[in-house]
Coordinates of C-alpha atoms in Angstrom, one line a residue:
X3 CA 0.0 0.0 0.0
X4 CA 1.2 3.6 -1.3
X5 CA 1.8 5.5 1.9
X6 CA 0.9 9.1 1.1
X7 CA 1.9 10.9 4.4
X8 CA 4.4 13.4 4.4
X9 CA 7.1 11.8 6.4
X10 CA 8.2 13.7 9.7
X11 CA 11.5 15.0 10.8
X12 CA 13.3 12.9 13.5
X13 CA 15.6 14.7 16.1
X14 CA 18.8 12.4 15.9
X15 CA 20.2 11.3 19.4
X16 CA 23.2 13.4 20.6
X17 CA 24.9 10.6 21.7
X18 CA 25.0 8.3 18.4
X19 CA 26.3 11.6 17.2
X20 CA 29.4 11.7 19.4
X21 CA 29.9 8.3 18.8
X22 CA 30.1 8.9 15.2
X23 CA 32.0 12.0 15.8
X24 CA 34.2 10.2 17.9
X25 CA 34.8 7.4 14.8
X26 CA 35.2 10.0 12.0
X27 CA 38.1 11.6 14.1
X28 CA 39.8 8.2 14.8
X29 CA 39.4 7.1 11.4
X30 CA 40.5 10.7 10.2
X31 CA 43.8 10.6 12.1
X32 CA 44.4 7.3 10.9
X33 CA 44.1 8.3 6.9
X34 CA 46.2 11.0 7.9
X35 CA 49.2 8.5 8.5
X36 CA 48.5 6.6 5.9
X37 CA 47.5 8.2 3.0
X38 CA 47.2 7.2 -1.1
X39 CA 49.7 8.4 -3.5
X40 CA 48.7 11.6 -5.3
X41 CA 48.6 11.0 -8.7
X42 CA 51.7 12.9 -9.6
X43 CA 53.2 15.1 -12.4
X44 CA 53.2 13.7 -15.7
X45 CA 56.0 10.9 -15.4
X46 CA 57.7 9.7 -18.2
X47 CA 56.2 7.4 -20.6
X48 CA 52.9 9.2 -20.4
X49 CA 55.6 12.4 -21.8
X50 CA 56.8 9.9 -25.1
X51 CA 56.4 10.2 -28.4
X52 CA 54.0 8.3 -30.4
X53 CA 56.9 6.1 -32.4
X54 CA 59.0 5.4 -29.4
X55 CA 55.8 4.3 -27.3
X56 CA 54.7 1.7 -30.3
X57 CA 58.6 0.5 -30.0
X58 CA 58.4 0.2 -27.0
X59 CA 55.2 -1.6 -26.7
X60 CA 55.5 -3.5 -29.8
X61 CA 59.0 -5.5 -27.9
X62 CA 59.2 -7.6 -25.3
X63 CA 58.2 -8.0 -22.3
X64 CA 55.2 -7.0 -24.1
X65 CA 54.8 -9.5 -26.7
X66 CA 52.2 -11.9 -25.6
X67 CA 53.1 -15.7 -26.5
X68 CA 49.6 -16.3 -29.0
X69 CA 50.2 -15.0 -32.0
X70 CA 46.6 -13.7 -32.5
X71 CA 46.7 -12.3 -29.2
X72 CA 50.2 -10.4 -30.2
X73 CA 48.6 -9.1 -33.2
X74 CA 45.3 -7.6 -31.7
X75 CA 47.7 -5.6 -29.0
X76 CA 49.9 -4.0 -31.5
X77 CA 46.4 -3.5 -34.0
X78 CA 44.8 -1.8 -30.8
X79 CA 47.9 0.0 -29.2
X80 CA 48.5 2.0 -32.9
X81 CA 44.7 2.4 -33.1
X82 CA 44.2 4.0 -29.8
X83 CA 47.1 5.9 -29.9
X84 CA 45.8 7.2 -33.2
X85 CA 42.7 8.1 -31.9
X86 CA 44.3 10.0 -28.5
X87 CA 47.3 12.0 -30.7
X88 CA 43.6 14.1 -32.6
X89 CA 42.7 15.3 -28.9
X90 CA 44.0 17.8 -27.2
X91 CA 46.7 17.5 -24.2
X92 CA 50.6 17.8 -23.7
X93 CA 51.0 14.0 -22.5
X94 CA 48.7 11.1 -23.1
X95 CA 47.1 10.9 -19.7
X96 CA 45.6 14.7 -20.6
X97 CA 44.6 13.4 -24.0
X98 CA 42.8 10.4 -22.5
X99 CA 41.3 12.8 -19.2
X100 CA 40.1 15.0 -22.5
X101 CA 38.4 12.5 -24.6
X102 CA 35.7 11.7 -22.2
X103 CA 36.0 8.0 -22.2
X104 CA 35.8 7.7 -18.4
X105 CA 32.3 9.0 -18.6
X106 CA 31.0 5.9 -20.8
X107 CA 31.4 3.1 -17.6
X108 CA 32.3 -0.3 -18.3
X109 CA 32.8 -1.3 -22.2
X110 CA 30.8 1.1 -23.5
X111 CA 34.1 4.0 -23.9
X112 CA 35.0 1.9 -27.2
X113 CA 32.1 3.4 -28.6
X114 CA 33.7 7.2 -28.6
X115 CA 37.2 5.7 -30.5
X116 CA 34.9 3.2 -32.7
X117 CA 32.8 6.4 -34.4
X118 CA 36.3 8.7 -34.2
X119 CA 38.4 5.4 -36.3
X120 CA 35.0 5.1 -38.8
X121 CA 35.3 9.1 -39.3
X122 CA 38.6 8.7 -40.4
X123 CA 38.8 6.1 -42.8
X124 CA 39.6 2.7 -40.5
X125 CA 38.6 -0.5 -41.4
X126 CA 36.0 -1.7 -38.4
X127 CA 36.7 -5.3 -38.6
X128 CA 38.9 -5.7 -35.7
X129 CA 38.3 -2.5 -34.0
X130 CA 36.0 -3.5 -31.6
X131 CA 38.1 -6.1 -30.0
X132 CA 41.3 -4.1 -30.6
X133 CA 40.6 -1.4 -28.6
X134 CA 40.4 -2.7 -25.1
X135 CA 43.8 -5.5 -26.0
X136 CA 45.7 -1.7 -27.0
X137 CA 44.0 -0.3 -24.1
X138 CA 45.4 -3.0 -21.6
X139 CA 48.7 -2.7 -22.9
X140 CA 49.1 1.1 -22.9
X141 CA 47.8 0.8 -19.0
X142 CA 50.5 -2.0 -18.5
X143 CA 53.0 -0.4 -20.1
X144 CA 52.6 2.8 -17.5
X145 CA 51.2 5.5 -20.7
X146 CA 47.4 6.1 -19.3
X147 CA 46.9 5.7 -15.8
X148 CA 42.5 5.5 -15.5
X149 CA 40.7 6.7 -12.5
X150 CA 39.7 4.4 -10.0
X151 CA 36.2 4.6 -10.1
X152 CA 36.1 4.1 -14.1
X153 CA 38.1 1.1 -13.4
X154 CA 36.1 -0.6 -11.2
X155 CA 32.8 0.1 -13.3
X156 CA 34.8 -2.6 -16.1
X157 CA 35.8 -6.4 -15.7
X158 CA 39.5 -7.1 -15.8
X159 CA 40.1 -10.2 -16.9
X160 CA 43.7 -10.4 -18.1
X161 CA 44.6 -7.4 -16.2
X162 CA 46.7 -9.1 -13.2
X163 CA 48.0 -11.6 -15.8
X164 CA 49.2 -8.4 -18.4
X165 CA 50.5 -6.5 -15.2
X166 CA 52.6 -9.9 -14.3
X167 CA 54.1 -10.1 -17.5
X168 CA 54.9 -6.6 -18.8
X169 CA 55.3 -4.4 -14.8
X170 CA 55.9 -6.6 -12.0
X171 CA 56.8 -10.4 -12.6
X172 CA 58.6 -10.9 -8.7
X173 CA 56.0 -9.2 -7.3
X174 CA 53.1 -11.3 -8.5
X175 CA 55.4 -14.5 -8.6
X176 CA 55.7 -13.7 -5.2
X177 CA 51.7 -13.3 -4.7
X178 CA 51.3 -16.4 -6.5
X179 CA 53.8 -18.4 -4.1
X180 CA 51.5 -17.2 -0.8
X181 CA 48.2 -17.9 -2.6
X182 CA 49.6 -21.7 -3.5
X183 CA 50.5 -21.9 0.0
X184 CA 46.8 -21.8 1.3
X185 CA 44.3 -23.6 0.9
X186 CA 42.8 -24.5 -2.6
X187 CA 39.4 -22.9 -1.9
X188 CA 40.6 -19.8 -1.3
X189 CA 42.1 -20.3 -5.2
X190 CA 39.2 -18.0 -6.2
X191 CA 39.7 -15.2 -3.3
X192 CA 43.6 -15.2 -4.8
X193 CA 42.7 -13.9 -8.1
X194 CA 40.3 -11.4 -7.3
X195 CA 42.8 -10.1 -4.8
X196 CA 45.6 -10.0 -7.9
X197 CA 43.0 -8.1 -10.3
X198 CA 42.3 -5.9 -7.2
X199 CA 46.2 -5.1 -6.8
X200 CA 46.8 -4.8 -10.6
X201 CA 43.8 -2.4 -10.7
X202 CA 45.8 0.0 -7.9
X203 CA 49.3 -0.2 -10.3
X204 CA 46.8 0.4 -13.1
X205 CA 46.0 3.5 -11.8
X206 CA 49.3 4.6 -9.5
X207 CA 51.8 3.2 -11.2
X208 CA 54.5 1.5 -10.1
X209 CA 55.0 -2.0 -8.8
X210 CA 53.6 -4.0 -5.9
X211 CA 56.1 -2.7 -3.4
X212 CA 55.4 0.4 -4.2
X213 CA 51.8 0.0 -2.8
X214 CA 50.8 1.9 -0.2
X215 CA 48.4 1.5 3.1
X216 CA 46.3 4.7 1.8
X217 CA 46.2 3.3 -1.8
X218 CA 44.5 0.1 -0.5
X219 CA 41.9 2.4 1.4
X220 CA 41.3 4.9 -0.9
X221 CA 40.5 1.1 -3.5
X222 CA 38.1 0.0 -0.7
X223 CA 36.3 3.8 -0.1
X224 CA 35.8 4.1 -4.5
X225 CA 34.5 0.4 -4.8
X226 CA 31.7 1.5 -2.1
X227 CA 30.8 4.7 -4.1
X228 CA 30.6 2.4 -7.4
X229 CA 28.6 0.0 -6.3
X230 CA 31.0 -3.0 -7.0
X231 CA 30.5 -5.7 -4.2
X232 CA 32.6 -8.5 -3.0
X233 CA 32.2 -9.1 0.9
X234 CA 35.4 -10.1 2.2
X235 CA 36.7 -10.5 -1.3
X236 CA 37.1 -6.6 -1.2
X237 CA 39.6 -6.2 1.8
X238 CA 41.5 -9.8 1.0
X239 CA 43.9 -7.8 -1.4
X240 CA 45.2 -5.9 2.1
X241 CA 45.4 -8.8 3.9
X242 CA 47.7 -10.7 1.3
X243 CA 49.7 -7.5 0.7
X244 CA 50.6 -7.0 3.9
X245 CA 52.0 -11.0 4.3
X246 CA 54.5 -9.8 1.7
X247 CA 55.7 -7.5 3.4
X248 CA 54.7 -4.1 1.8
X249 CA 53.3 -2.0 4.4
X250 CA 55.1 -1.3 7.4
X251 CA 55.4 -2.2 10.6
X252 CA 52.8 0.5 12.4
X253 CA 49.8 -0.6 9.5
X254 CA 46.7 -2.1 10.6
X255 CA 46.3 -5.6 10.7
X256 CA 43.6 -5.0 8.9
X257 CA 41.4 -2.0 6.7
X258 CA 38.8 -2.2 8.6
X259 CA 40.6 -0.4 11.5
X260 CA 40.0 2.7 8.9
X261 CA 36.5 2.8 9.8
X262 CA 35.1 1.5 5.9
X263 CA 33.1 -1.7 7.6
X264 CA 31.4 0.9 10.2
X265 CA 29.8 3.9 9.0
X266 CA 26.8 4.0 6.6
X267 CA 27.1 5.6 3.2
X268 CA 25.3 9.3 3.4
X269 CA 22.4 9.7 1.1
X270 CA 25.0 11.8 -1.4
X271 CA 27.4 9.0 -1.6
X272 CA 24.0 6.4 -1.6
X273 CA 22.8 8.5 -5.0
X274 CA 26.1 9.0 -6.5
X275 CA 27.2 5.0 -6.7
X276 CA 25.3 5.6 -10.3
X277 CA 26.7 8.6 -12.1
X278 CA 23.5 10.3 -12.9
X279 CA 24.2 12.8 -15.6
X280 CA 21.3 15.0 -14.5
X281 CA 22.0 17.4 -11.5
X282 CA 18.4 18.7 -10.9
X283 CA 17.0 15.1 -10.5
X284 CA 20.2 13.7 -8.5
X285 CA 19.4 16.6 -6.4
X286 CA 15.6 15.9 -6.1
X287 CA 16.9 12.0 -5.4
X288 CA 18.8 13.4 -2.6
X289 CA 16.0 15.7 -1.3
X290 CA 13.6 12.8 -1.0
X291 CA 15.7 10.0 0.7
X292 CA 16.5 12.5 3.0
X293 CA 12.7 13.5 3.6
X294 CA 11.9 9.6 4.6
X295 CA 14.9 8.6 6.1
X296 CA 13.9 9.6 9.4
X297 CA 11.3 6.7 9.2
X298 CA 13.6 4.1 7.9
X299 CA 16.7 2.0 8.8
X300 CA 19.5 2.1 6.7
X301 CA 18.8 -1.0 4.9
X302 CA 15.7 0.0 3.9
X303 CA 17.0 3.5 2.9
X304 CA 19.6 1.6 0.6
X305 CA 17.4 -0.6 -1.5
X306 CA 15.0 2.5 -2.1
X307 CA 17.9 4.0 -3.5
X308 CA 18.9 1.3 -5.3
X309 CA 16.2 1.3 -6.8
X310 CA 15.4 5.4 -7.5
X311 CA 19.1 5.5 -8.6
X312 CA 20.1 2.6 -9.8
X313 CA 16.7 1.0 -11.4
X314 CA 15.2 3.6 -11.9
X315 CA 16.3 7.0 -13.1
X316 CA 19.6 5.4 -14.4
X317 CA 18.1 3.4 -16.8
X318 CA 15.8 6.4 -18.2
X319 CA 19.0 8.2 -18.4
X320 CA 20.5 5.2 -20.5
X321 CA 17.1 5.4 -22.5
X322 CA 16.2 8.7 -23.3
X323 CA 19.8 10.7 -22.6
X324 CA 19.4 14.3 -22.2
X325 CA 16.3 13.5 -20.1
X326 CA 15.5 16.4 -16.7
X327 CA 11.9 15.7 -15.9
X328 CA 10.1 12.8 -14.2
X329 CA 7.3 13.1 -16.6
X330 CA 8.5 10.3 -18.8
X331 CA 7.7 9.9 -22.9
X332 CA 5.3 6.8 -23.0
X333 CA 7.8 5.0 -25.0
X334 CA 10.4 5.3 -22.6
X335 CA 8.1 4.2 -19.7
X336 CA 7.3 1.1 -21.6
X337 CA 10.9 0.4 -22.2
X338 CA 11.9 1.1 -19.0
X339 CA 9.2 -1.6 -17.7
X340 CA 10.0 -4.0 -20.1
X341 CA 13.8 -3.8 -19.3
X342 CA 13.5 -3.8 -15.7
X343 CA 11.2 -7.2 -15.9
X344 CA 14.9 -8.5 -17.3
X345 CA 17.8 -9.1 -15.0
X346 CA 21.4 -9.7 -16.7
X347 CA 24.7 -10.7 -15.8
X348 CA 27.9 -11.6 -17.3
X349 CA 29.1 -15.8 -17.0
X350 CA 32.1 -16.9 -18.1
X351 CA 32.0 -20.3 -19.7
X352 CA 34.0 -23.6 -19.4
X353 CA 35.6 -22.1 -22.8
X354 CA 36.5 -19.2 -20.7
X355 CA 34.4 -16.6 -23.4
X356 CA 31.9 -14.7 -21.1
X357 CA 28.2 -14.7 -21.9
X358 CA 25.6 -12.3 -21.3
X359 CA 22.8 -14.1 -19.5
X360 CA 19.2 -13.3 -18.3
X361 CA 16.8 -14.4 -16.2
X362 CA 12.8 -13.2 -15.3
X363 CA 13.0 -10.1 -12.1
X364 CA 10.8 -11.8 -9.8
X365 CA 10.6 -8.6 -7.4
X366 CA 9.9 -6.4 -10.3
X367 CA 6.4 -5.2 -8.9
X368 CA 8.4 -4.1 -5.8
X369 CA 10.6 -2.2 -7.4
X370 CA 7.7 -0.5 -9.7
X371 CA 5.8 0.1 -6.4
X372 CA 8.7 2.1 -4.9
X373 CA 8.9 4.4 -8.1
X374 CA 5.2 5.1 -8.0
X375 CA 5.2 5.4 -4.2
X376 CA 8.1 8.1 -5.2
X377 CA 5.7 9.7 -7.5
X378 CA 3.0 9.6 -5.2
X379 CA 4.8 10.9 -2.0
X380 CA 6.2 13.9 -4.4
X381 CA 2.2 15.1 -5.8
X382 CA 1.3 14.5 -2.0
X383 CA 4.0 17.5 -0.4
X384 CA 3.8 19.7 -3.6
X385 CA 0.3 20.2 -2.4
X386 CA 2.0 21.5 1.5
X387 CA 5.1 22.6 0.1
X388 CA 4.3 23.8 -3.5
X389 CA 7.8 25.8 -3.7
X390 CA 9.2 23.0 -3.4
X391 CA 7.9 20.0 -4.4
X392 CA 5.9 21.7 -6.8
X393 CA 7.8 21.7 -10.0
X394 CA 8.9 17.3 -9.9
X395 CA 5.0 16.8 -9.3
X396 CA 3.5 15.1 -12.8
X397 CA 1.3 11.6 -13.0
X398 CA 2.8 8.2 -12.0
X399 CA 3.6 6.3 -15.6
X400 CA 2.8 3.3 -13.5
X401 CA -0.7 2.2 -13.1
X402 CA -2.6 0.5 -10.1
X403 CA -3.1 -2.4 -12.4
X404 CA 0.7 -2.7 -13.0
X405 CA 1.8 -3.3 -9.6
X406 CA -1.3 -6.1 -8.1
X407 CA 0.6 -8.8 -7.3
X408 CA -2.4 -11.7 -7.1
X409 CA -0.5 -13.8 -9.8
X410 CA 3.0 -13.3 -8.3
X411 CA 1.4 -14.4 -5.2
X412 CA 0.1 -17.6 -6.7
X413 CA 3.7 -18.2 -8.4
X414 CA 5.4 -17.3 -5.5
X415 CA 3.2 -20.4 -3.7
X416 CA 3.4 -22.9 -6.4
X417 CA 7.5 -22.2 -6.6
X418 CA 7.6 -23.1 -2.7
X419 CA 5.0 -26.1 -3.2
X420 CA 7.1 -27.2 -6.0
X421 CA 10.2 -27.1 -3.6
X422 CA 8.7 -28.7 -1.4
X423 CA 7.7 -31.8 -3.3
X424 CA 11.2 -32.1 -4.7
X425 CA 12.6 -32.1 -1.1
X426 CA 10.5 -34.3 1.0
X427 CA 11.8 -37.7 -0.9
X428 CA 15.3 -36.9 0.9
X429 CA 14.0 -36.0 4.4
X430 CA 14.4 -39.9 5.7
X431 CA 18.2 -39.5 4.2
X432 CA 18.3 -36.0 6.1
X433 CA 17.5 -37.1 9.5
X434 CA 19.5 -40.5 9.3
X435 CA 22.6 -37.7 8.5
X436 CA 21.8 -35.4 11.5
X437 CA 21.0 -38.2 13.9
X438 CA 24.5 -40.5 13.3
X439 CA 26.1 -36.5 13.2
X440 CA 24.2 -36.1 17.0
X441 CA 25.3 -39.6 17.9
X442 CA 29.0 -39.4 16.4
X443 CA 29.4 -36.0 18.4
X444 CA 27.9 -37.5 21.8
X445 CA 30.7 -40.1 21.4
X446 CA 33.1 -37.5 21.0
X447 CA 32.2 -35.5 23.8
X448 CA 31.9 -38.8 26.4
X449 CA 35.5 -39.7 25.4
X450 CA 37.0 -36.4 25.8
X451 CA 35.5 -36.4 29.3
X452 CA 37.2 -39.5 30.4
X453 CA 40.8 -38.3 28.7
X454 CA 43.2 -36.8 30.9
X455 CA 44.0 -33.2 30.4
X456 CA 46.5 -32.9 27.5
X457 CA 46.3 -36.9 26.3
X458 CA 44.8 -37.1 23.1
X459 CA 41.4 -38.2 23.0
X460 CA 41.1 -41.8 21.5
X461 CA 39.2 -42.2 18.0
X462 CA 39.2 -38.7 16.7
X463 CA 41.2 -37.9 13.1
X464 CA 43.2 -36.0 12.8
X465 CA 44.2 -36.6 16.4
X466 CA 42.7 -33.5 18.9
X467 CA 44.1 -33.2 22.4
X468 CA 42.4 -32.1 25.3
X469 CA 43.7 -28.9 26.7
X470 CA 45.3 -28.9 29.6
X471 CA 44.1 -25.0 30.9
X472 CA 43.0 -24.8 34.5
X473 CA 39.8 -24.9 35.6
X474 CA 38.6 -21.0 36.7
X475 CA 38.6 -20.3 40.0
X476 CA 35.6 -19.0 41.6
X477 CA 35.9 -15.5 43.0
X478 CA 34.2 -13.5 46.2
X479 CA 33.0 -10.7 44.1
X480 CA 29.6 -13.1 42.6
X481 CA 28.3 -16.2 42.7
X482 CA 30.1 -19.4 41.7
X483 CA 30.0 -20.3 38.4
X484 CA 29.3 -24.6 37.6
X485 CA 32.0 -25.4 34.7
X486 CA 31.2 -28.5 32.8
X487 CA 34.0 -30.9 32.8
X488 CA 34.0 -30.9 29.1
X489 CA 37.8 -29.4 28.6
X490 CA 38.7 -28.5 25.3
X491 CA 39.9 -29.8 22.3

């Protein structure tokens, strides 16, 4: 149900703001030990001519074994190169900052090159492939050096491999040697953290020694404003750099002591993860999640802004470009429904070529019910606050009819019944499992109460021992605490 209520203002408690207070200036004084490398004055092969780059990149360590693969790189590195030498700039990293590619996120900056080669008499056939292989190699071989956040809107699938060849080959071997150390399923967590470390030399410079505590951080802060996820597979990078050795002595043990797994995201920072081109409706975005966030907890704060920014106005953006009022063409509102009933992500096959693939949105009438309750709540305070609300306040392009939910109720029931039936043949094999687990542990526990402290306890592989700490002694200041005689193992 559409809740139509102008949403009141909250008077935050003065002591969660000292204890935020108190965080910001801890994790303040901390950045200021350690902070990231600036990006520098132009260094010197971003300052090289155009024939002494393509020498340079066109000889080893830069020559990839595969022929094909050899070919494409040297195709891409002259085509690119081509393309940056029209714009204007005294290095190549102000000719790439000028030609606007880090606008386009992900893969879609080929495009700008693609319609500048077709202008100028290239032959398309390879182009669209070339031009991320020439772009790879110009970021390995230390000419462009892209902005984080551009960088982590893109997947990087040969990056660490590239940057181990052509920039650092100790310092990855040496990566490599701690991640065959561990064990094999953290195999995975290994080569995300090597894409995440190429990614920092990618935009830096330098090698993996070179690395520093604030460069790591200021990684970790610009994957949060992107939107890129990853869990623990975000700050594993730190951990493994700091095994070998890089940081010194006084870092962290780890990056959350810089405060990134405690504080929330402020609605700014919650709107900006998606670039919206707009400044009027960012603004208006802004404006409303901070009107109802008195009412909500931060999780619920987040997905509405998910879905405002992200599902939402994005997407018109990526529709109808250009676009700075709510009161949507029809055509765009129908592709905009009809895309957002889609969901698609990237797989890469056994073959290792990566396939776009898509699925049905099953929560698709939620998210349309938070964009018309968005409409709603806006033509519900323009009529108390017409100054300003006023102006954003135009119909709902989504319908009541759109958003009853009856048959995804139904579905919803028939996909759990169907679950159901597909489970209940293994239940008898389920219990057996979890009552010879319950019996197998009872076992366990009897024979490591009648093992001496510090023997090993008979039938358990690989052999436990029971620990041999003393029992606590009770003390005058409460009441006696009853240990079991379990000890420990």
């Amino acid at each position: 149900m559409t809740n139509l209520v102008k949403h009141s203002t909250r008077t935050p408690l003065k002591i969660a703001n000292a204890t935020a207070e108190q965080t910001q200036a801890r994790n303040g004084q901390l950045r200021g030990r350690f902070p990231p490398r600036p990006p520098g004055s132009p260094w010197l092969h971003t300052t090289q001519p155009l024939d002494e780059i393509l020498r340079r990149l066109t000889a080893p360590p830069f020559l990839p074994a595969a022929n094909g693969t050899r070919a494409g790189r040297r195709r891409g590195v002259t085509k690119v190169l081509r393309w940056l030498s029209s714009l204007p700039g005294d290095t190549w990293q102000e000719r790439w900052k000028a030609s606007g590619a880090e606008d386009r996120p992900g893969a879609a900056w080929v495009e700008i090159p693609l319609q500048w080669l077709r202008e100028h008499g290239s032959s398309p056939s390879h182009d669209r492939e070339d031009l991320p292989s020439g772009l790879l190699t110009l970021i390995c071989g230390d000419v462009i050096r892209p902005g984080l956040p551009w960088m982590l809107t893109r997947t990087h699938r040969y990056l660490a491999s590239a940057m181990a060849d052509t920039r650092d080959t100790d310092g990855f071997a040496r990566l490599h040697q701690l991640a065959a150390a561990g064990p094999a399923s953290s195999r995975k967590d290994a080569r995300i953290a090597a894409t995440r470390i190429a990614t920092i030399l990618a935009c830096k410079g330098g090698t993996i020694d070179e690395i520093t505590v604030g460069d790591c951080v200021e990684l970790v802060d610009t994957q949060r404003q992107v939107h890129a996820r990853g869990g623990q597979k975000k700050v594993d990078f730190y951990l493994r750099l700091r095994d070998l050795k890089v940081f010194p002595e006084d870092a962290p043990a780890t990056i959350r002591a810089f405060g990134l797994a405690l504080g929330q995201l402020s609605i700014e920072r919650l709107v900006d993860r998606y670039r919206i081109r707009c400044r009027p409706v960012r603004d208006l975005l802004v404006d409303y999640l901070r009107e109802r966030q008195p009412s909500l907890d931060f999780a619920s704060l987040d997905a509405i802004s998910r879905t405002l920014a992200g599902l939402f106005w994005a997407r018109i953006e990526a529709l109808d470009p250009g676009i700075d009022t709510l009161r949507l063409p029809s055509a765009v509102a129908r592709a905009w429904k009809e895309d957002l009933k889609v969901k698609k992500r990237t797989v890469t096959g056994l073959d290792g070529k990566t396939v776009e693939v898509s699925s049905p949105r099953l929560n698709a009438k939620d998210e349309l019910m938070r964009v018309r309750a968005f409409y709603l709540d806006i033509a519900q305070w323009a009529a108390e606050e017409p100054a300003r609300w006023g102006l954003w306040a135009v119909p709902c392009p989504i319908s009541d009819d759109e958003i009853h939910k009856g048959k995804e109720r139904k579905r919803r029931k028939a996909r759990m019944d169907q679950r159901t039936r597909e489970r209940l043949p293994v239940l008898p094999i389920l219990i057996s499992a979890a009552d010879r687990r319950r019996r197998t542990a009872a076992d366990l526990l009897q024979a490591a109460r009648s093992t001496e402290p510090g023997a090993v306890i008979p039938g358990t592989d690989p052999a436990l021992r029971r620990a041999s700490r003393p029992r606590p002694q009770a003390t005058s200041s409460g009441p006696r605490k009853r240990t079991a005689d379990t000890g420990g193992t």
